[in-house]
Every structure is written in structure tokens, then in C-alpha cells.
Amino acid sequence: MSDVIDKQVYKMKQVYMDNQSNTKLDERVFEAMLPYFKDNYGNPQSMYSLGAISKDAIDAARLSAAALVGATEDEVYFTSCGSESNNLAIKGAASAYKQKGKHIVVSEIEHFSVLYSARRLAQEGFEVSHAPVDRYGTVIVEELEKLIRPDTILVSIQHANTEIGTIQPVEEIAKLVHAKGALFHTDAVCTAGTIPVDIKKIGADLLTFSASQFYGPKGTAALVVKKGTRVTPQIDGGIQENGRRAGTENVPAIVGLGKACDIALAEMAKNTKKISVLRDRIINELPAKIKYIYLNGHPKNRLPGNVNFSIEFVEGEGMFLHLDAKGIFVSSGSACASKALKMSHVLTAIGVDTAVGQGSILMSLSKYNNDAEIDYLLEQFPEVVSKLRVMSPLFAYFEKTGQRKPAGPGTDYDHDHDHCEQ
Amino acid sequence: MSDVIDKQVYKMKQVYMDNQSNTKLDERVFEAMLPYFKDNYGNPQSMYSLGAISKDAIDAARLSAAALVGATEDEVYFTSCGSESNNLAIKGAASAYKQKGKHIVVSEIEHFSVLYSARRLAQEGFEVSHAPVDRYGTVIVEELEKLIRPDTILVSIQHANTEIGTIQPVEEIAKLVHAKGALFHTDAVCTAGTIPVDIKKIGADLLTFSASQFYGPKGTAALVVKKGTRVTPQIDGGIQENGRRAGTENVPAIVGLGKACDIALAEMAKNTKKISVLRDRIINELPAKIKYIYLNGHPKNRLPGNVNFSIEFVEGEGMFLHLDAKGIFVSSGSACASKALKMSHVLTAIGVDTAVGQGSILMSLSKYNNDAEIDYLLEQFPEVVSKLRVMSPLFAYFEKTGQRKPAGPGTDYDHDHDHCEQ
């Protein structure tokens, strides 16, 4: 296929499959936000009626947000993003409970905003333990249990993994964490709005979710704080968010979050059914077309839209560029990690071989994907892999000898994610 | 005037004069943001072309932001609001330089996000000194100088005060701060985009500004960090903002910030001229119509749009409600403070009497205000004050005796702004 045709295809097609990084804004959400960009610009903390319109809109959004996760509205605190919520949960709880103990536990495959919040605490005199996961990325509950000590104040385990989609046994974990007298935080960024999330059913004390993961706007998220749980504010200042998060409220975005919650609750079952069928088509049909391809994450307990494969004998970067030229937008797994194609901490934790892992690809689906797009992917993707393997000396060696070339200098990928150290 | 007519007036008129709390979004800014809500939703950290569009847009906005304040683009870090920027500046610098010293200086009339960041640091073992201001709200430079010690690592003085509009001698302050070996941060939320701000000319190491103060969107702001100055991230996680501020970028808002900067630079002189004429009309004409009215803030060194009066013998709350019913939207001074009408820390600092100060009102103007609105204000406001004074026992006593009633129990207003303590 010539470049010219490629470009035509690109113009025709935009197959967006990076929905765990960010979803397309639902048109209905945008419509709900619109008046708050235009006429309803009053500051919600003001005393005049124009401000009261903003205040009422935020109150309504808070009710919607609470309904999405089984909380009450006074347990919902709006922030600017999931990372901020995770920082507030981890650092805020650590600061509030440091008299009780200075030990926290996180899994080794948490989002960077959890891992690096914990690392920051470690620099400040806290101790951090990392709970291991099995080959599917499921936290090993018995191992986690062993890590919890009398001075453990907080355990943070994600509801599902953004990269490999594995859903964690958070209810079981919450029970044992509480039995040992610690608090439980769950990062539900990948699940809230996508699959049912109920903070009471989970038994979490703190729960993070983000609007841009379920067709809401960027720039807004929430931390749900169970009544009675303390967190020290991380952004000090005004009285907004009941004093727990200062700063003029991002009214249009918060309104959008509320609308996205309403839509998610109403349409979740339908979307999950549709998306998981598409997901299973890729998981089942792609290995029939591409050899030496390995599914990452749990085969069953996984997010409805998550497909993560490691593909041997291909360079990740080449794969992304070629797919991009065909209008297929996928991810290496973590948008927050370095753009340099190091293998992610998640794949490392589940024991993926570095040579295989650097050919890993995350296709995360949304309600906007459809069968025609999956057809297109299933047609184009094997072509890309073939093209790349033709150029691969490792693949040539393998085809000739039936042996994988032993790792030499230069193939030992650097796993250190120290990119935010400054 | 009957209630029916009042309501008609209200429907006809919306005289918005709370622009120091938040400005109306410029239509051109919204148009610039629009594509990033609709088609250009890719994650800027991704490797596909849809993400590159977002990345390019952020890069362009960063250039515009840098141009507004005389910085280079690699000195601009986007945050979610002015409060977050101030927290990052104060706590981030304190953390980065704590080996050098643990003393910081702020003025007593800083924004709550500066004051309470400093207070948080004080809880963590830092020492905080508060520089006093004179009766106009100008920092007393000689007093400030005395407060700076060998272990002072940071001095934070706002460029102008949000409530009384006084512009500070930041260039002079920056010089003496640097002479003593400390860093200088200025909160330029009230000035950037409104009057010329040049970080190099000021001599600041850290500078905060916020888009929603100059017709940009809510949900985005910046901290400008001079090359070589260190700040410890306050939101840890991904690689965004060069590792200094994690979280998926709020692309539409950042694009809006950039556009607002472009417009501000191009139209600042014209707007300042227009707005300051309107301001001076109120400052000069209102005292001719209302007795016992006192201007707060510096008579000359003040923001072009700032009018702040204390009006004796009126209850602030009644004044706001009556003006609101006439479609005139004004503020008590700080949207971030408690809605309870305590006298603000700023008015306390400049020595306003509590009985007078609780009848204080901030009218902050924008490029959207016009002469007809000022006419309307000048007509309606005196009526409101008359109506309220008729009901005031303090005013009746004064009219009868020519004496101000001595303060008794119940008139000693609580000045403590402890609203965000949880």
C-alpha cells in the first residue's frame, strides 16, 4: 500500500483505541457544560445570584458523582485530575494519621501518581512496602496481608490496572486491611463510570475517580472520602470543597463530570456488553493472525475495554508509527511514563520478558468503537507486524534457527521510571 | 420601586463587577478551545498523531504564556488554578531549599493560598514572618527588610492585592530579597493579563498567574519558575510539565489560557485605559452621592479595575442582596473567605475599623463594563444605601446624636479565617 493510499485511509479512518488514557468527550456532556462557559460564569463562592447558579450546578454534580460510586454528596471532593486525587489520598491520609504510624502499603503496579506519592512520603520518613502481583497482575492477597503491620496506616490498591486491565479483589483486600486497623484507598480511575463501583460495597475509605475516563472532560476528578476519614489538604487556601481543596472551582468541568456520571450510570450495562464483545473479538481473533503474541493481564477479571498484548520480534515504536499512519491510535500502556519505550513497571511486575515486553501494545476500547473498526484493526495490524518482522534481525535469526537470540548488551532495557525526579 | 419592576430590571440588566474573582470568558478564547473539546481529544503524552495535535497546542500555549510575563517557554508550568500555583511555589520552594534554611516571609495581606501554604509549613517546622502593610495596603519595605534573616529562603509578596487593588513595589522588594540571598515569589494573579508583568523586570524567581482573571477559562493557571530555581513537585506522578506537575493535561483549558494571553498582550493598553476611566468615575462620583464612605487601597498605585469602599452604617449582607436584586453583582472582597461576613484580613491589616469594615464592597471591573453600567450603578447604589440606613439603629443614633455608638457586645466581629482547618 503506497503512502498516498495510507494518507487517504488515515483521513477516512480514525480508530481511537487509547480510551484508558483519555476518552472522547460525550456530546451530551459538552452541551451540559456549554452554559457554564457562556452565561453562567459567576464564582460559586460569591453572594450574588449569578454565583448561586454556579453553586447549584456544583451541588447537582456532587450528587451525581456520589450516586456513581455509592457515596453521599458530602463525601465527594472535586479535584483537577486523578493524579491530584491520588496525591491527596496518599499524602493527605499519611499526614493526617502520622501520629498513629508511618507505614503504608501500595501494590507494585499502581499508577505513578500513587507510587510516586508513596516515594515522596518515603523521602519524608515514612516506610513504604510494595505488594507483589501474580503473573496476571492480581495482587497476591496473602503476601499483601503479611506486609501489613501495627504501624500501617494506609493500604492503596487500585480497583483495576490501567495497562493490563486486571481487576483486583478490592473487597477482600478492604476487609483484611480494616481487620488490621488501617485505612484502604482504591484508585478507581479505570473502573468508575465503566463498571459498577460502590465505595460501601468495596469497603474503601478513600476512592479516586476521573471524568475523562468515561466521556467526561479533562481537568476534573474526585476523591471520595468516607465520613470520619481525615485527609490533610494538599492545596491550602480558600474554603472551596469544604476546605479540603482550595482554588476557584472549575465549574464547567465539574458540571461535565456530573453529566458524565449520570450518563454512565444509565448506560453502563449496555456499554459494557457492547465493548466487551469488541474486546473479545480482538483477544480471540488477533492471535489467529499474528504468531508469537501473548495476552497480558487476567484472562477473565479484566476491564471490558482492555486488550494488552506483547508481540515478539517487533519494535514497539515502529508498531505505533505504522498503526498511526493507518489512523489506528493505540498506546504502549502508560501515557504518564516516559515516551522512551522502556518496558513498563507493570509488565516487569508480572514477569514479562524484556525482549518480548518492548513490543507491547494496549488497545483500550470505548462505546464509540464498533465492529467495522475491529475488522479494520484485524486486517491492518497483522500487516504491520509482518512488515516489521521482515526488517527484524532477531526474527530472521529465529526463523533460521528456531532459537531466540540470547540477550546481549543493548537489549537489557532500563526499567527505571525516574522521569519525574526534579 | 416595586418588586415586579426590580425583577424586570434584573432581567434586563446584569452588571457584573466581580472580575477580580473571575472574568467572563472571551468568546475568542472559547472558539480557540472548542476543537480540543470536540475532535482533538488525544492525550498529549501519546505517540500517535491525534495526541501530537494536543501536544503542539500545549507547546503553543506555553509560548503565549511565556510571552505574557517575559519568561521563556521552558519556565512555564501549567497547573489547575492560582491556588495550586501558589501552593507549588511556597511549599515546593520550601521543600527544595530546606537544607539552606527554614524561614519564609509573606505579607499579611497575601491571598489565602499563600498565607495557608505558609501556615502549613509552620506546622511542619518552618518559621513564617508576616510583613506589615501601611494604611493603603502597601508593604512597608523597611519592615520587610528587617524580617529577612540569614536562614530566610523565600519571600512571597503579591504583585497586587485582589481586594483593595494596591500594587506593591515588587521590583524594589525583589532587589532587597536577592541582596539577602533569598528567593522571591510574586503572586501576579491580579496583574498578569491586566497590566504589564515581566518576571525579569520584576526580578522574581517564581511567579503565579491565572487565566480566569483575564477572560481565560477556569481550571488552568501557571507557575513560572526561573531557570535554575528548584521546586519540589506537589502533585507527583507522570512526566507531564517536565515532571513538576503530574496529571493528564487539561488541553482545552491550556489552549484557552494561551489564547487569553495573546489577546491580553494585544489589547492590554486599550483595556486598561477604558477600565481605569470607569473605575475613576465610581471612585470620584460615588462619594458625592453616599455620605460616610471611605476608599480602601492606594489612591494611585491600584489596579485599573479596582474599587473598594467601606460604607458606614450599612450591613454588608443587606447591601449585597439589594444590589443583587438590581442585577448588580459585586463582592465583599474575597471569594475564598468564609461567606459569613467577617471583616477580611486585608481590611484588618490596613486598620479599617470593624464597624465600618463590615460594610465593605469590592467593585472590580472588566473590559466588558461600560459607562451605561456605571450610570446604573451610580443611580441604584445610593438608593440601596439610603434604604438600608433607614433601617439601621446605629445610623438613627448617629443622626440623632452626631455620635457613633460605642461598640458593645455583639459588634466585635470575629476576624479569624480558620475556615479551611480540616
mmCIF file of N, CA, C and O in Angstrom, chain B residues 62-76 192-193 195-204 207 209 224-227 261 265 268:
data_model
loop_
_atom_site.group_PDB
_atom_site.id
_atom_site.type_symbol
_atom_site.label_atom_id
_atom_site.label_comp_id
_atom_site.label_asym_id
_atom_site.label_seq_id
_atom_site.Cartn_x
_atom_site.Cartn_y
_atom_site.Cartn_z
ATOM 1 N N ARG B 62 2.148 27.437 25.736
ATOM 2 C CA ARG B 62 3.264 27.706 26.650
ATOM 3 C C ARG B 62 4.085 28.912 26.158
ATOM 4 O O ARG B 62 4.525 29.741 26.961
ATOM 5 N N LEU B 63 4.241 28.989 24.846
ATOM 6 C CA LEU B 63 4.917 30.155 24.269
ATOM 7 C C LEU B 63 4.145 31.439 24.558
ATOM 8 O O LEU B 63 4.723 32.463 24.931
ATOM 9 N N SER B 64 2.837 31.368 24.395
ATOM 10 C CA SER B 64 1.997 32.549 24.645
ATOM 11 C C SER B 64 2.054 32.954 26.110
ATOM 12 O O SER B 64 2.122 34.142 26.436
ATOM 13 N N ALA B 65 2.012 31.962 26.973
ATOM 14 C CA ALA B 65 2.062 32.234 28.420
ATOM 15 C C ALA B 65 3.392 32.877 28.786
ATOM 16 O O ALA B 65 3.449 33.835 29.559
ATOM 17 N N ALA B 66 4.461 32.349 28.204
ATOM 18 C CA ALA B 66 5.796 32.888 28.472
ATOM 19 C C ALA B 66 5.886 34.342 28.002
ATOM 20 O O ALA B 66 6.412 35.206 28.705
ATOM 21 N N ALA B 67 5.324 34.595 26.818
ATOM 22 C CA ALA B 67 5.378 35.946 26.257
ATOM 23 C C ALA B 67 4.637 36.945 27.145
ATOM 24 O O ALA B 67 5.061 38.093 27.295
ATOM 25 N N LEU B 68 3.548 36.515 27.743
ATOM 26 C CA LEU B 68 2.754 37.432 28.578
ATOM 27 C C LEU B 68 3.562 37.984 29.743
ATOM 28 O O LEU B 68 3.376 39.130 30.148
ATOM 29 N N VAL B 69 4.459 37.160 30.285
ATOM 30 C CA VAL B 69 5.148 37.557 31.514
ATOM 31 C C VAL B 69 6.670 37.646 31.346
ATOM 32 O O VAL B 69 7.412 37.658 32.325
ATOM 33 N N GLY B 70 7.103 37.703 30.079
ATOM 34 C CA GLY B 70 8.525 37.907 29.819
ATOM 35 C C GLY B 70 9.415 36.741 30.204
ATOM 36 O O GLY B 70 10.590 36.921 30.546
ATOM 37 N N ALA B 71 8.861 35.538 30.154
ATOM 38 C CA ALA B 71 9.633 34.337 30.503
ATOM 39 C C ALA B 71 9.964 33.560 29.234
ATOM 40 O O ALA B 71 9.584 33.951 28.128
ATOM 41 N N THR B 72 10.697 32.465 29.390
ATOM 42 C CA THR B 72 10.867 31.557 28.263
ATOM 43 C C THR B 72 9.932 30.369 28.485
ATOM 44 O O THR B 72 9.516 30.088 29.610
ATOM 45 N N GLU B 73 9.619 29.680 27.381
ATOM 46 C CA GLU B 73 8.552 28.682 27.477
ATOM 47 C C GLU B 73 8.899 27.536 28.431
ATOM 48 O O GLU B 73 8.014 26.952 29.046
ATOM 49 N N ASP B 74 10.205 27.250 28.572
ATOM 50 C CA ASP B 74 10.567 26.158 29.477
ATOM 51 C C ASP B 74 10.526 26.593 30.946
ATOM 52 O O ASP B 74 10.844 25.805 31.842
ATOM 53 N N GLU B 75 10.143 27.837 31.186
ATOM 54 C CA GLU B 75 9.980 28.300 32.563
ATOM 55 C C GLU B 75 8.513 28.268 33.009
ATOM 56 O O GLU B 75 8.202 28.572 34.153
ATOM 57 N N VAL B 76 7.622 27.898 32.089
ATOM 58 C CA VAL B 76 6.182 27.938 32.372
ATOM 59 C C VAL B 76 5.665 26.540 32.712
ATOM 60 O O VAL B 76 5.843 25.603 31.932
ATOM 61 N N ALA B 192 -1.191 39.875 36.025
ATOM 62 C CA ALA B 192 -0.826 39.295 34.726
ATOM 63 C C ALA B 192 -2.063 39.252 33.832
ATOM 64 O O ALA B 192 -3.116 38.779 34.232
ATOM 65 N N GLY B 193 -1.918 39.771 32.636
ATOM 66 C CA GLY B 193 -3.035 39.840 31.701
ATOM 67 C C GLY B 193 -3.820 41.133 31.834
ATOM 68 O O GLY B 193 -4.684 41.427 31.014
ATOM 69 N N ILE B 195 -2.218 44.264 33.643
ATOM 70 C CA ILE B 195 -1.215 45.319 33.473
ATOM 71 C C ILE B 195 0.095 44.621 33.098
ATOM 72 O O ILE B 195 0.221 43.401 33.267
ATOM 73 N N PRO B 196 1.075 45.363 32.592
ATOM 74 C CA PRO B 196 2.317 44.699 32.170
ATOM 75 C C PRO B 196 2.992 43.958 33.341
ATOM 76 O O PRO B 196 3.110 44.503 34.437
ATOM 77 N N VAL B 197 3.378 42.736 33.063
ATOM 78 C CA VAL B 197 4.090 41.916 34.051
ATOM 79 C C VAL B 197 5.285 41.305 33.343
ATOM 80 O O VAL B 197 5.121 40.656 32.310
ATOM 81 N N ASP B 198 6.465 41.548 33.874
ATOM 82 C CA ASP B 198 7.667 40.971 33.282
ATOM 83 C C ASP B 198 8.505 40.385 34.411
ATOM 84 O O ASP B 198 9.019 41.117 35.261
ATOM 85 N N ILE B 199 8.608 39.080 34.402
ATOM 86 C CA ILE B 199 9.282 38.395 35.520
ATOM 87 C C ILE B 199 10.729 38.853 35.655
ATOM 88 O O ILE B 199 11.253 38.966 36.770
ATOM 89 N N LYS B 200 11.347 39.168 34.528
ATOM 90 C CA LYS B 200 12.753 39.608 34.583
ATOM 91 C C LYS B 200 12.848 41.024 35.144
ATOM 92 O O LYS B 200 13.709 41.326 35.955
ATOM 93 N N LYS B 201 11.926 41.878 34.680
ATOM 94 C CA LYS B 201 11.932 43.268 35.157
ATOM 95 C C LYS B 201 11.615 43.300 36.652
ATOM 96 O O LYS B 201 12.242 44.043 37.423
ATOM 97 N N ILE B 202 10.657 42.522 37.044
ATOM 98 C CA ILE B 202 10.327 42.433 38.481
ATOM 99 C C ILE B 202 11.515 41.856 39.246
ATOM 100 O O ILE B 202 11.831 42.286 40.348
ATOM 101 N N GLY B 203 12.126 40.857 38.626
ATOM 102 C CA GLY B 203 13.216 40.163 39.305
ATOM 103 C C GLY B 203 12.733 39.024 40.170
ATOM 104 O O GLY B 203 13.368 38.671 41.169
ATOM 105 N N ALA B 204 11.611 38.445 39.788
ATOM 106 C CA ALA B 204 11.066 37.332 40.578
ATOM 107 C C ALA B 204 11.692 36.013 40.131
ATOM 108 O O ALA B 204 12.080 35.849 38.972
ATOM 109 N N LEU B 207 6.644 33.068 39.832
ATOM 110 C CA LEU B 207 5.534 33.984 39.572
ATOM 111 C C LEU B 207 4.278 33.187 39.229
ATOM 112 O O LEU B 207 4.311 32.284 38.385
ATOM 113 N N PHE B 209 0.334 33.062 37.864
ATOM 114 C CA PHE B 209 -0.786 33.781 37.233
ATOM 115 C C PHE B 209 -1.886 32.817 36.821
ATOM 116 O O PHE B 209 -1.674 31.613 36.746
ATOM 117 N N VAL B 224 5.404 30.240 36.948
ATOM 118 C CA VAL B 224 6.614 30.483 36.171
ATOM 119 C C VAL B 224 7.796 30.311 37.125
ATOM 120 O O VAL B 224 7.822 30.903 38.209
ATOM 121 N N VAL B 225 8.722 29.471 36.722
ATOM 122 C CA VAL B 225 9.876 29.138 37.566
ATOM 123 C C VAL B 225 11.134 29.512 36.797
ATOM 124 O O VAL B 225 11.434 28.908 35.757
ATOM 125 N N LYS B 226 11.816 30.498 37.294
ATOM 126 C CA LYS B 226 13.034 30.957 36.621
ATOM 127 C C LYS B 226 14.034 29.814 36.507
ATOM 128 O O LYS B 226 14.201 29.029 37.458
ATOM 129 N N LYS B 227 14.683 29.734 35.371
ATOM 130 C CA LYS B 227 15.656 28.657 35.152
ATOM 131 C C LYS B 227 16.644 28.592 36.300
ATOM 132 O O LYS B 227 17.167 29.629 36.723
ATOM 133 N N CYS B 261 -3.799 34.852 26.782
ATOM 134 C CA CYS B 261 -2.521 35.584 26.880
ATOM 135 C C CYS B 261 -2.276 36.409 25.624
ATOM 136 O O CYS B 261 -1.881 37.579 25.704
ATOM 137 N N LEU B 265 -2.088 40.510 25.682
ATOM 138 C CA LEU B 265 -0.919 41.269 25.229
ATOM 139 C C LEU B 265 -1.300 42.297 24.178
ATOM 140 O O LEU B 265 -0.852 43.435 24.208
ATOM 141 N N MET B 268 -4.102 45.007 25.975
ATOM 142 C CA MET B 268 -3.951 45.456 27.360
ATOM 143 C C MET B 268 -4.037 46.977 27.499
ATOM 144 O O MET B 268 -4.778 47.498 28.348
#
